[in-house]
Coordinates of C-alpha atoms and ligand atoms in Angstrom, one line a residue:
M1 CA -95.6 113.2 10.4
P2 CA -95.9 110.5 13.1
P3 CA -99.5 110.2 14.3
M4 CA -100.5 111.2 17.7
S5 CA -100.4 107.8 19.5
A6 CA -97.4 105.6 18.9
P7 CA -98.0 103.0 16.3
D8 CA -97.7 99.5 17.4
P9 CA -94.2 97.9 16.2
L10 CA -95.8 94.8 15.0
H11 CA -98.3 96.7 12.9
L12 CA -95.4 98.7 11.3
L13 CA -93.6 95.7 10.6
Q14 CA -96.6 94.2 8.6
H15 CA -97.9 97.1 6.9
V16 CA -94.8 99.1 6.1
F17 CA -92.3 96.2 5.5
G18 CA -94.8 93.2 4.9
Y19 CA -93.0 91.0 7.2
H20 CA -95.1 88.5 9.1
A21 CA -93.0 88.4 12.5
F22 CA -89.9 89.8 14.1
R23 CA -86.7 87.6 13.7
G24 CA -84.8 86.7 16.8
E25 CA -83.7 89.6 19.0
Q26 CA -85.6 92.2 16.8
A27 CA -88.8 92.4 18.9
A28 CA -86.8 92.9 22.2
I29 CA -84.6 95.6 20.5
V30 CA -87.4 97.5 19.0
E31 CA -89.3 97.7 22.4
H32 CA -86.1 98.5 24.4
L33 CA -85.4 101.4 22.1
I34 CA -89.0 102.6 22.0
G35 CA -89.0 102.5 25.7
G36 CA -85.9 105.1 25.5
G37 CA -83.1 102.9 26.2
D38 CA -79.7 102.6 24.6
A39 CA -78.6 99.4 22.9
L40 CA -75.5 97.6 21.5
V41 CA -76.7 95.2 18.9
L42 CA -74.3 92.4 17.6
M43 CA -75.9 90.6 14.8
P44 CA -74.4 88.9 11.6
T45 CA -74.8 90.2 8.3
G46 CA -78.1 89.6 7.2
G47 CA -79.6 89.1 10.4
G48 CA -81.9 92.0 10.3
K49 CA -80.0 95.0 11.9
S50 CA -81.7 97.6 10.1
L51 CA -85.4 97.0 11.3
C52 CA -84.0 97.4 14.8
Y53 CA -83.9 101.1 14.4
Q54 CA -86.2 101.7 11.5
I55 CA -89.2 100.6 13.4
P56 CA -88.5 102.7 16.4
A57 CA -87.8 105.6 14.4
L58 CA -91.3 105.3 12.9
A59 CA -92.8 104.5 16.2
R60 CA -91.3 107.3 18.1
A61 CA -91.9 111.0 17.7
G62 CA -89.2 112.8 15.6
C63 CA -86.7 111.5 13.0
G64 CA -84.4 108.7 13.3
V65 CA -80.8 110.0 12.6
V66 CA -78.6 107.2 11.2
V67 CA -74.8 107.5 10.9
S68 CA -73.7 105.3 8.2
P69 CA -70.2 105.2 6.7
L70 CA -70.7 104.6 3.1
I71 CA -72.5 106.5 0.6
A72 CA -73.4 103.6 -1.6
L73 CA -75.0 101.9 1.4
M74 CA -77.2 105.1 2.4
Q75 CA -78.3 105.6 -1.1
D76 CA -79.5 101.9 -1.1
Q77 CA -81.2 102.1 2.2
V78 CA -82.9 105.5 1.3
D79 CA -84.1 104.0 -2.0
Q80 CA -85.5 100.9 -0.2
L81 CA -87.3 103.0 2.5
K82 CA -89.0 105.3 0.1
E83 CA -90.3 102.3 -1.8
L84 CA -91.9 101.3 1.4
G85 CA -93.5 104.7 1.5
V86 CA -91.2 106.0 4.4
A87 CA -90.0 109.5 4.4
A88 CA -86.2 108.9 4.3
A89 CA -83.5 111.1 3.1
F90 CA -79.7 111.4 3.3
L91 CA -77.1 114.0 3.6
N92 CA -73.7 113.4 2.0
S93 CA -71.2 114.7 -0.6
T94 CA -73.1 113.6 -3.4
L95 CA -75.7 116.3 -2.8
D96 CA -75.2 119.6 -4.3
Q97 CA -75.9 122.7 -1.8
D98 CA -79.6 123.3 -3.1
E99 CA -80.3 119.5 -2.3
S100 CA -78.7 119.6 1.0
R101 CA -80.8 122.6 2.1
A102 CA -83.9 121.0 1.0
V103 CA -83.1 117.8 3.1
E104 CA -82.1 120.1 6.1
Q105 CA -85.3 122.1 5.9
A106 CA -87.5 118.9 5.8
F107 CA -85.4 117.5 8.9
V108 CA -85.9 120.8 11.0
A109 CA -89.6 120.8 10.0
G110 CA -90.0 117.4 11.4
E111 CA -91.0 115.8 7.9
L112 CA -88.6 113.1 7.9
D113 CA -88.8 109.7 9.4
L114 CA -85.2 108.7 8.8
L115 CA -82.1 110.9 8.0
Y116 CA -79.0 109.0 6.9
V117 CA -75.8 111.2 7.7
A118 CA -72.2 110.6 6.9
P119 CA -70.0 110.6 10.2
E120 CA -68.0 113.6 9.0
R121 CA -71.3 115.6 8.2
L122 CA -73.0 114.9 11.4
T123 CA -70.1 116.4 13.7
T124 CA -69.7 119.7 11.7
P125 CA -71.0 122.8 13.6
R126 CA -73.5 123.3 11.0
F127 CA -75.1 119.9 11.4
L128 CA -74.7 119.9 15.5
S129 CA -76.8 123.3 15.4
L130 CA -79.5 121.7 13.1
L131 CA -79.8 118.8 15.5
K132 CA -80.6 121.4 18.3
R133 CA -83.6 122.6 16.2
A134 CA -85.0 119.2 14.9
P135 CA -87.1 116.8 16.6
I136 CA -85.2 113.4 17.3
A137 CA -86.5 110.0 17.7
L138 CA -83.2 108.3 18.2
F139 CA -79.7 108.0 16.9
A140 CA -78.5 104.8 15.1
I141 CA -74.6 104.2 14.6
D142 CA -74.3 101.6 11.9
E143 CA -71.2 99.6 11.5
A144 CA -70.3 100.7 14.8
H145 CA -67.1 98.6 14.5
C146 CA -65.7 101.6 12.4
V147 CA -64.9 103.2 15.9
S148 CA -62.1 100.4 16.4
Q149 CA -58.6 101.9 15.9
W150 CA -57.4 98.3 15.3
G151 CA -60.1 97.2 12.8
H152 CA -59.5 97.5 9.0
D153 CA -62.6 99.7 8.8
F154 CA -61.5 102.4 11.0
R155 CA -62.9 105.7 10.5
P156 CA -61.7 108.5 12.6
E157 CA -64.6 110.5 12.2
Y158 CA -66.5 107.8 14.4
L159 CA -64.5 108.8 17.3
A160 CA -66.4 112.1 17.3
L161 CA -69.8 110.7 17.7
S162 CA -69.4 110.3 21.5
V163 CA -70.5 114.0 21.3
L164 CA -74.0 112.5 20.9
A165 CA -73.7 111.0 24.4
D166 CA -72.9 114.2 25.9
E167 CA -75.2 116.4 24.3
Y168 CA -78.4 114.4 24.1
P169 CA -78.3 112.2 27.3
G170 CA -82.4 111.9 26.9
I171 CA -82.6 110.5 23.2
P172 CA -82.1 106.6 22.7
R173 CA -78.8 105.5 21.0
I174 CA -78.3 102.4 19.3
A175 CA -74.8 101.1 17.9
L176 CA -74.7 98.0 15.6
T177 CA -72.2 95.9 14.1
A178 CA -71.7 92.4 12.7
T179 CA -68.1 92.2 14.1
A180 CA -67.9 89.4 16.4
D181 CA -64.9 89.7 18.6
H182 CA -64.9 90.9 22.1
A183 CA -62.1 93.5 21.8
T184 CA -64.0 95.3 19.4
R185 CA -66.9 95.2 21.3
A186 CA -65.3 96.4 24.4
E187 CA -64.0 99.3 22.2
I188 CA -67.3 100.4 20.9
I189 CA -69.1 100.7 24.4
D190 CA -65.9 102.7 25.4
K191 CA -65.7 105.1 22.6
L192 CA -69.1 105.5 22.0
R193 CA -70.0 105.8 25.7
L194 CA -72.5 103.0 25.9
A195 CA -71.5 101.4 29.1
S196 CA -75.1 101.6 30.3
A197 CA -76.4 100.2 27.0
S198 CA -78.4 96.9 26.8
Q199 CA -76.4 94.3 24.8
F200 CA -78.2 92.2 22.6
V201 CA -75.9 89.4 21.2
S202 CA -77.1 87.1 18.6
S203 CA -75.6 84.0 17.3
F204 CA -73.2 84.6 14.6
D205 CA -74.0 81.5 12.7
R206 CA -75.2 82.1 9.0
P207 CA -77.2 78.8 8.6
N208 CA -77.9 79.5 4.8
L209 CA -74.1 79.6 4.1
R210 CA -72.6 76.6 2.7
Y211 CA -68.9 76.5 3.5
T212 CA -66.7 74.5 1.2
I213 CA -62.7 74.5 1.3
V214 CA -60.8 72.9 -1.5
E215 CA -57.1 72.3 -2.0
K216 CA -55.7 74.6 -4.8
K217 CA -54.7 72.7 -7.9
T218 CA -55.5 74.7 -10.9
S219 CA -57.4 77.3 -9.3
K220 CA -59.0 79.1 -12.1
D221 CA -60.2 76.0 -13.5
Q222 CA -61.7 74.8 -10.2
L223 CA -63.4 78.1 -10.0
L224 CA -65.0 77.7 -13.4
T225 CA -66.3 74.3 -12.5
F226 CA -67.6 75.6 -9.4
L227 CA -69.5 78.3 -11.2
R228 CA -70.7 76.2 -14.0
R229 CA -72.1 73.6 -11.8
E230 CA -73.6 75.6 -9.3
H231 CA -74.1 79.2 -10.3
E232 CA -75.2 79.7 -14.0
G233 CA -76.5 83.2 -14.1
D234 CA -76.0 84.0 -10.4
S235 CA -74.5 87.2 -8.9
G236 CA -71.4 86.7 -6.8
I237 CA -67.9 87.9 -5.6
V238 CA -64.5 86.4 -6.3
Y239 CA -61.9 87.4 -4.1
C240 CA -58.1 87.5 -4.9
L241 CA -55.2 88.9 -3.1
S242 CA -53.5 91.0 -5.6
R243 CA -54.9 93.6 -8.3
K244 CA -53.0 91.7 -10.9
R245 CA -54.8 88.5 -10.3
V246 CA -58.2 90.2 -10.0
E247 CA -57.7 91.6 -13.4
A248 CA -56.4 88.3 -14.9
T249 CA -59.1 86.4 -13.3
A250 CA -62.0 88.8 -14.4
E251 CA -60.6 88.7 -18.0
W252 CA -60.2 85.0 -18.1
L253 CA -63.8 84.4 -16.7
R254 CA -65.0 87.0 -19.5
S255 CA -63.3 84.7 -22.0
K256 CA -65.4 81.8 -20.5
E257 CA -68.7 83.8 -21.2
I258 CA -69.2 84.7 -17.8
K259 CA -69.8 88.2 -16.9
A260 CA -67.3 89.4 -14.8
L261 CA -65.9 92.7 -13.9
P262 CA -62.8 93.8 -11.9
Y263 CA -62.8 95.9 -8.7
H264 CA -59.7 97.2 -6.9
A265 CA -58.1 100.3 -5.4
G266 CA -56.1 100.9 -8.2
L267 CA -58.8 101.3 -10.8
D268 CA -59.9 104.7 -11.5
A269 CA -62.8 105.9 -9.3
E270 CA -64.8 106.0 -12.2
V271 CA -64.4 102.6 -13.1
R272 CA -64.9 101.4 -9.6
T273 CA -68.3 103.1 -9.4
R274 CA -69.5 101.8 -12.7
N275 CA -68.7 98.4 -12.1
Q276 CA -70.2 98.4 -8.7
T277 CA -73.1 99.8 -10.1
T278 CA -73.3 97.1 -12.8
F279 CA -73.0 94.6 -10.3
L280 CA -75.9 96.1 -8.1
R281 CA -78.3 96.7 -11.2
E282 CA -77.7 93.8 -13.5
E283 CA -78.6 90.1 -12.9
G284 CA -75.8 87.4 -12.9
V285 CA -72.7 89.6 -12.7
V286 CA -69.5 88.2 -11.0
M287 CA -67.5 90.8 -9.4
V288 CA -63.7 89.8 -9.1
A289 CA -62.1 91.8 -6.4
T290 CA -59.8 92.7 -3.8
I291 CA -60.8 93.2 -0.2
A292 CA -61.2 96.8 -1.1
F293 CA -64.9 95.7 -2.3
G294 CA -67.4 94.7 0.0
M295 CA -68.3 96.8 3.0
G296 CA -71.4 98.5 2.3
I297 CA -72.6 96.2 -0.4
N298 CA -76.1 95.6 0.6
K299 CA -77.0 93.5 -2.2
P300 CA -79.2 90.7 -0.8
D301 CA -78.9 88.2 -3.6
V302 CA -75.3 87.5 -3.7
R303 CA -75.3 83.9 -4.4
F304 CA -71.7 82.8 -3.6
V305 CA -68.4 84.2 -2.4
A306 CA -65.3 82.5 -3.8
H307 CA -61.9 83.0 -2.4
L308 CA -59.1 82.1 -5.1
D309 CA -56.5 83.0 -2.2
L310 CA -56.3 82.5 1.4
P311 CA -57.9 85.3 3.7
K312 CA -55.5 86.5 6.4
S313 CA -57.5 85.6 9.2
I314 CA -60.8 83.9 10.3
E315 CA -62.2 87.4 10.7
N316 CA -61.6 88.3 7.4
Y317 CA -63.0 85.1 5.9
Y318 CA -66.1 85.4 8.0
Q319 CA -66.8 89.0 6.9
E320 CA -66.1 88.3 3.5
T321 CA -68.1 85.1 3.1
G322 CA -70.9 86.9 5.0
R323 CA -71.7 89.1 2.0
G324 CA -73.3 86.0 0.5
G325 CA -77.0 85.1 1.1
R326 CA -78.1 88.2 3.0
D327 CA -81.7 87.4 1.9
G328 CA -81.6 84.2 3.7
L329 CA -81.8 82.1 0.8
P330 CA -79.0 79.3 0.1
A331 CA -75.5 80.8 -0.7
N332 CA -72.1 79.2 -1.2
A333 CA -69.0 80.1 0.5
W334 CA -66.2 78.5 -1.4
L335 CA -62.5 78.6 -0.9
A336 CA -59.4 77.3 -2.6
Y337 CA -56.1 77.2 -0.9
G338 CA -52.6 75.9 -1.2
L339 CA -49.4 76.0 0.5
N340 CA -48.0 79.0 -1.5
D341 CA -50.7 81.2 0.0
V342 CA -49.4 80.6 3.6
I343 CA -45.9 81.3 2.5
Q344 CA -47.1 84.5 0.3
L345 CA -49.2 85.9 3.5
T346 CA -46.5 85.0 5.9
G347 CA -44.1 86.8 3.6
M348 CA -46.4 89.9 3.7
I349 CA -46.6 89.8 7.4
E350 CA -42.8 89.6 7.8
S351 CA -41.9 92.3 5.4
S352 CA -44.7 94.7 6.6
G353 CA -42.5 96.7 9.1
A354 CA -45.2 96.5 11.5
P355 CA -44.1 96.3 15.3
E356 CA -43.1 92.6 16.4
E357 CA -46.1 92.2 18.7
Q358 CA -48.6 93.1 15.7
K359 CA -46.7 90.7 13.5
D360 CA -47.2 88.0 16.1
V361 CA -50.8 88.5 16.4
E362 CA -51.2 88.3 12.5
R363 CA -49.0 85.3 12.6
R364 CA -51.6 83.4 14.9
K365 CA -54.7 84.7 13.0
L366 CA -53.1 83.3 10.0
E367 CA -52.5 80.0 11.6
A368 CA -56.0 79.9 13.0
M369 CA -57.1 80.2 9.2
L370 CA -55.0 77.5 8.2
G371 CA -56.3 75.5 10.9
L372 CA -59.9 76.0 9.6
C373 CA -58.7 74.9 6.3
E374 CA -57.2 71.8 7.4
A375 CA -60.2 71.0 9.8
T376 CA -61.4 67.6 9.4
A377 CA -64.7 68.5 11.6
C378 CA -67.4 70.6 10.7
R379 CA -66.2 73.9 9.3
R380 CA -69.1 75.9 11.0
Q381 CA -68.4 74.4 14.5
T382 CA -64.7 75.4 14.0
L383 CA -65.6 78.7 12.7
L384 CA -68.0 79.6 15.6
G385 CA -65.8 78.2 18.0
Y386 CA -63.0 80.7 17.1
F387 CA -65.5 83.3 17.9
G388 CA -66.3 81.6 21.3
E389 CA -69.7 80.3 20.2
E390 CA -70.7 76.5 20.8
A391 CA -72.3 74.5 18.0
K392 CA -73.4 71.2 16.6
P393 CA -72.1 69.9 13.3
C394 CA -74.1 71.7 10.7
G395 CA -74.9 69.3 7.9
N396 CA -74.2 72.1 5.6
C397 CA -70.4 72.4 5.1
D398 CA -68.4 70.4 3.1
N399 CA -66.9 68.2 5.9
C400 CA -70.4 67.4 7.2
L401 CA -71.9 66.6 3.8
N402 CA -68.8 64.6 2.7
P403 CA -66.7 63.5 5.7
P404 CA -63.1 63.4 4.8
Q405 CA -61.2 60.1 4.8
L406 CA -58.4 60.6 7.2
T407 CA -54.9 59.0 6.8
E408 CA -52.4 58.6 9.6
M409 CA -49.4 60.9 8.8
T410 CA -47.5 60.7 12.3
E411 CA -44.5 58.9 10.3
A412 CA -44.7 61.1 7.6
A413 CA -44.6 64.1 9.8
R414 CA -41.4 63.0 11.5
K415 CA -39.9 62.5 8.2
A416 CA -40.8 66.1 7.0
L417 CA -39.8 67.6 10.2
S418 CA -36.3 66.0 10.3
C419 CA -35.8 66.8 6.6
V420 CA -36.4 70.5 7.5
Y421 CA -34.0 70.2 10.4
R422 CA -31.3 68.4 8.4
T423 CA -31.3 70.6 5.6
G424 CA -30.8 73.5 8.0
N425 CA -34.3 75.3 8.8
R426 CA -34.0 77.4 5.6
F427 CA -35.7 75.6 2.3
G428 CA -39.0 75.8 0.9
V429 CA -41.6 73.2 0.5
G430 CA -40.7 72.2 -3.0
H431 CA -36.9 71.6 -2.3
L432 CA -37.9 69.5 0.9
V433 CA -40.3 67.4 -0.9
D434 CA -37.6 66.7 -3.8
V435 CA -35.2 65.6 -1.1
L436 CA -37.8 63.4 0.7
Q437 CA -38.7 61.8 -2.7
G438 CA -35.0 61.4 -3.5
K439 CA -34.8 63.5 -6.7
L440 CA -31.5 64.5 -7.9
T441 CA -32.0 67.8 -8.9
P442 CA -29.4 70.5 -9.7
K443 CA -30.2 72.4 -6.3
V444 CA -30.0 68.9 -4.2
R445 CA -26.6 68.3 -5.9
D446 CA -25.5 71.8 -5.1
C447 CA -26.3 71.7 -1.6
F448 CA -25.2 68.0 -1.2
H449 CA -28.7 66.9 0.0
E450 CA -28.2 63.6 -1.6
K451 CA -25.9 62.7 1.3
I452 CA -28.2 63.4 4.1
S453 CA -30.0 60.8 6.1
T454 CA -33.6 62.2 5.0
F455 CA -32.7 62.1 1.2
G456 CA -35.2 59.6 -0.4
I457 CA -36.9 58.3 2.7
G458 CA -40.3 59.6 1.4
K459 CA -40.6 57.9 -1.9
D460 CA -43.9 56.0 -0.6
L461 CA -45.8 59.4 -0.9
D462 CA -46.6 61.6 -3.9
E463 CA -45.8 65.3 -4.0
A464 CA -49.3 66.3 -3.3
S465 CA -49.4 64.1 -0.3
W466 CA -46.1 65.6 0.9
R467 CA -47.5 69.0 0.6
A468 CA -50.6 68.2 2.6
V469 CA -48.1 66.9 5.2
F470 CA -46.4 70.3 5.2
R471 CA -49.7 72.5 5.5
Q472 CA -50.9 70.3 8.6
L473 CA -47.4 71.0 10.1
L474 CA -47.9 74.7 9.5
A475 CA -51.5 74.6 10.4
R476 CA -50.4 73.0 13.6
G477 CA -47.6 75.6 14.2
A478 CA -45.0 72.8 14.1
L479 CA -43.3 74.4 11.2
R480 CA -43.1 78.4 10.7
V481 CA -42.2 80.1 7.4
S482 CA -39.1 81.7 8.3
P483 CA -39.1 85.6 8.5
D484 CA -36.5 86.2 5.7
G485 CA -39.1 86.4 3.0
H486 CA -37.6 83.5 1.1
G487 CA -40.6 81.2 1.8
G488 CA -38.1 78.9 3.7
L489 CA -39.7 76.6 6.6
E490 CA -38.3 76.3 10.1
L491 CA -39.0 74.1 13.1
S492 CA -40.7 75.5 16.0
D493 CA -41.1 74.2 19.6
A494 CA -44.5 72.6 18.7
A495 CA -42.3 70.3 16.5
K496 CA -40.8 68.4 19.4
P497 CA -43.5 66.2 20.4
I498 CA -44.4 65.4 16.8
L499 CA -40.6 64.4 16.4
R500 CA -40.7 62.2 19.4
G501 CA -43.9 60.6 18.0
E502 CA -45.8 61.5 20.9
V503 CA -48.8 63.1 18.8
P504 CA -50.7 61.1 16.3
L505 CA -51.4 63.1 13.3
F506 CA -53.9 62.8 10.5
R507 CA -54.4 64.5 7.3
R508 CA -57.4 64.6 5.0
A509 CA -57.3 62.1 2.2
R510 CA -57.8 64.0 -0.9
V511 CA -61.3 63.4 -2.0
E512 CA -63.1 66.2 -4.1
K513 CA -66.8 65.8 -4.5
F514 CA -69.2 68.7 -5.0
H515 CA -72.7 68.7 -3.6
Y516 CA -74.5 70.1 -6.3
H517 CA -77.3 72.3 -5.4
D518 CA -79.9 71.6 -8.2
K519 CA -81.6 74.9 -9.0
N520 CA -84.3 73.1 -10.9
A521 CA -85.2 71.7 -7.8
D522 CA -86.3 75.0 -6.4
F523 CA -89.5 74.7 -8.9
A524 CA -91.7 71.7 -9.3
S525 CA -92.5 72.0 -12.9
A526 CA -91.6 73.9 -16.1
S527 CA -94.4 76.2 -15.8
D528 CA -92.9 77.2 -12.2
R529 CA -89.7 78.0 -13.7
A530 CA -91.3 79.7 -16.6
L531 CA -93.4 81.9 -14.2
W532 CA -90.2 82.8 -12.2
Q533 CA -88.6 83.9 -15.2
A534 CA -91.4 86.0 -16.3
L535 CA -91.6 87.4 -12.8
R536 CA -88.0 88.2 -12.7
A537 CA -88.4 90.1 -16.2
C538 CA -91.2 92.1 -14.7
R539 CA -89.2 93.2 -11.7
K540 CA -86.1 94.2 -14.0
R541 CA -88.5 96.2 -16.0
L542 CA -89.9 98.2 -13.0
A543 CA -86.5 98.5 -11.5
D544 CA -85.1 99.9 -14.8
E545 CA -87.9 102.3 -15.0
Q546 CA -87.3 103.8 -11.7
N547 CA -83.4 103.5 -11.9
V548 CA -83.1 101.2 -8.9
P549 CA -81.5 98.1 -8.2
A550 CA -84.0 94.7 -8.9
Y551 CA -84.1 94.0 -5.3
V552 CA -85.2 97.2 -4.2
I553 CA -88.5 96.3 -5.9
F554 CA -88.9 92.7 -4.6
G555 CA -86.2 90.1 -3.2
D556 CA -85.9 86.8 -4.7
A557 CA -87.6 85.1 -1.5
T558 CA -90.8 87.2 -2.4
L559 CA -90.6 86.1 -5.9
K560 CA -90.3 82.5 -5.0
E561 CA -93.4 82.9 -2.9
M562 CA -95.1 84.2 -5.8
V563 CA -94.2 81.1 -7.7
H564 CA -95.4 78.8 -5.0
L565 CA -98.5 80.6 -3.7
R566 CA -99.5 82.0 -6.9
P567 CA -101.6 84.7 -5.3
A568 CA -105.0 85.4 -6.8
D569 CA -106.0 88.8 -5.7
H570 CA -104.8 91.8 -3.8
Y571 CA -105.6 90.1 -0.6
E572 CA -103.3 87.1 -1.2
F573 CA -100.7 89.3 -2.9
G574 CA -100.5 91.4 0.4
R575 CA -99.8 88.5 2.5
L576 CA -96.6 87.6 0.6
T577 CA -93.4 88.1 2.6
G578 CA -92.1 91.5 1.8
V579 CA -95.3 93.0 0.5
G580 CA -96.2 95.9 2.6
D581 CA -99.2 98.2 1.9
R582 CA -97.3 100.6 -0.5
K583 CA -95.8 97.8 -2.6
L584 CA -99.0 96.1 -2.9
E585 CA -100.6 99.2 -4.3
K586 CA -97.8 100.1 -6.3
Y587 CA -96.9 96.7 -8.0
G588 CA -99.5 94.4 -7.1
D589 CA -101.4 94.6 -10.4
D590 CA -98.2 94.2 -12.6
F591 CA -97.2 91.1 -10.9
L592 CA -100.6 89.7 -10.4
A593 CA -101.0 90.1 -14.2
V594 CA -98.1 88.0 -14.8
I595 CA -99.3 85.5 -12.7
H596 CA -102.5 85.1 -14.2
A597 CA -101.1 85.0 -17.6
S598 CA -99.0 81.9 -16.3
N599 CA -101.9 80.0 -14.9
Ligands
ADP601 P1 -78.2 93.3 8.2 O1 -78.0 94.9 8.1 O2 -78.1 92.7 9.7 O3 -77.1 92.7 7.4 P2 -80.7 93.7 6.9 O4 -81.3 94.7 7.8 O5 -80.1 94.1 5.8 O6 -79.6 92.7 7.7 O7 -81.7 92.5 6.8 C1 -81.3 91.4 5.9 C2 -82.5 90.7 5.0 O8 -83.6 90.4 6.0 C3 -83.3 92.0 4.5 O9 -83.8 91.5 3.0 C4 -84.4 92.2 5.4 O10 -85.4 92.8 4.6 C5 -84.7 90.9 5.9 N1 -85.5 90.9 7.2 C6 -84.9 91.4 8.1 N2 -86.0 91.2 9.3 C7 -86.9 90.5 9.0 C8 -88.2 89.9 9.3 N3 -88.5 90.1 10.8 N4 -88.7 89.0 8.5 C9 -88.3 88.7 7.2 N5 -87.4 89.4 6.7 C10 -86.6 90.3 7.5
ZN602 ZN1 -70.5 71.3 9.0

């Protein structure tokens, strides 16, 4: 039951959640909601959206009702809140009738601080009548972009949530999303009737993510090198385009002694759930997945997100990489891409049967994604620029850390374009490069391409360099993959000024240098490292006892503080980030004993 006088939000932050101060817009949002206002919150993944409604729900009288689209996510949030001593519960299809009844009763009796509900449950007549009887502090609509019919997470049940605006005009509503684009924002405001809500828009930058985009050669080996050098024993996600590739990659990684599991929509629901649980519960598991995996994965300590295939758009890339480093500690976003990705994705767009306008949008999105891959300036600048945000060079992406050498390619580009033209706008890159390099392959002979003027005019460049030239031209829209689905290239209007030699063009010279993050550098000494391992073991034991993921006990950031600060008593332990009153009481002695033993 909430106390008679509303508790102070900062006091709640410190004593319940164990954090020292609000971050960014959190304080303003919390205050606005406690004051009874509606809010639309746009904040990147890991920005700290949950506190924005959890604290007002505790501060206001009644229960905070949270609409959340994913069962796994609800479970996770409720586990975490219970650990903090908050009276939280969820209502979804995993509960049987008796369990549901018990939650409903507690809700109506005013015994809950927070109730998580699936959207389809919320709008049932039964639940709507419960709402009439229960004391309500606020409504929070999480993952609010699910209301967008154009987005890939569309949930029709979200549309019905406008009922809350009609039926409960006096109760504050807060909608939250990490989706950055303006169209989605407008749709949320419209569909959820939030026209008069205050908007809180944070920067979409994720400074702890390091972006690296490499040219695909032997992608699996490149991935393995990356994992071995930077992520020994870490949890992470590897995204692949197809189910087949997911399976093959997971199996191959396992043969290299990496704990990899597959996840895609074609697997049995049971296998999927099992793999997801293993990923959440065990340390050092690499999930190899299609994009079917990810939304609602709250795991804060995902240390890397690797893409073995090119995402379809910058939006996708941003959302998928955003699943790394939610805990604010360093994480890697690594992508390997090649020309074939572009051809394959274009083929998928062309053969999709979608209306022409939609195809056009998809083509442009793919082109922007390719532009990001080919960018020679700061990746973060390019990425944020796409979402309309200005930024300085970040110092934490491959291009900043290791500025690419640029090579002039104006002349090479003209040769490539005229080769496309002379061969009739219909051949794929492999053949075009053969013609440019003057190779007498059977196909060249069959087409009499040894007779055309561009035959052999490109002997000065090797095949990889030619491929880089073609990628640049695709990224700039001077070439298009033709819609017939055979991967042939054709000129577009943007090719004209290049053919006339009016635009100077550059490509990145191929240098591949990793910037290793030396994990040992996180700790000053062997004894610190040993303590870190001992604390992790303690955390794992406690988590297993309660059947929750390790991060529900304490996040890595809290464990690292334990190593660095070596708290000696309850007072010092209680001052660590992430240690609230309840966790101090519950776990203080266990962890202090580990720390004492290592001193
Ligand atoms: P989002 O839902 O926006 O992705 P979360 O609410 O899950 O983000 O928060 C991300 C992480 O940041 C969590 O581990 C959370 O506990 C932590 N966090 C949020 N706010 C603060 C804060 N004010 N101080 C310290 N840590 C915070
Ligand atoms: Zn940068």
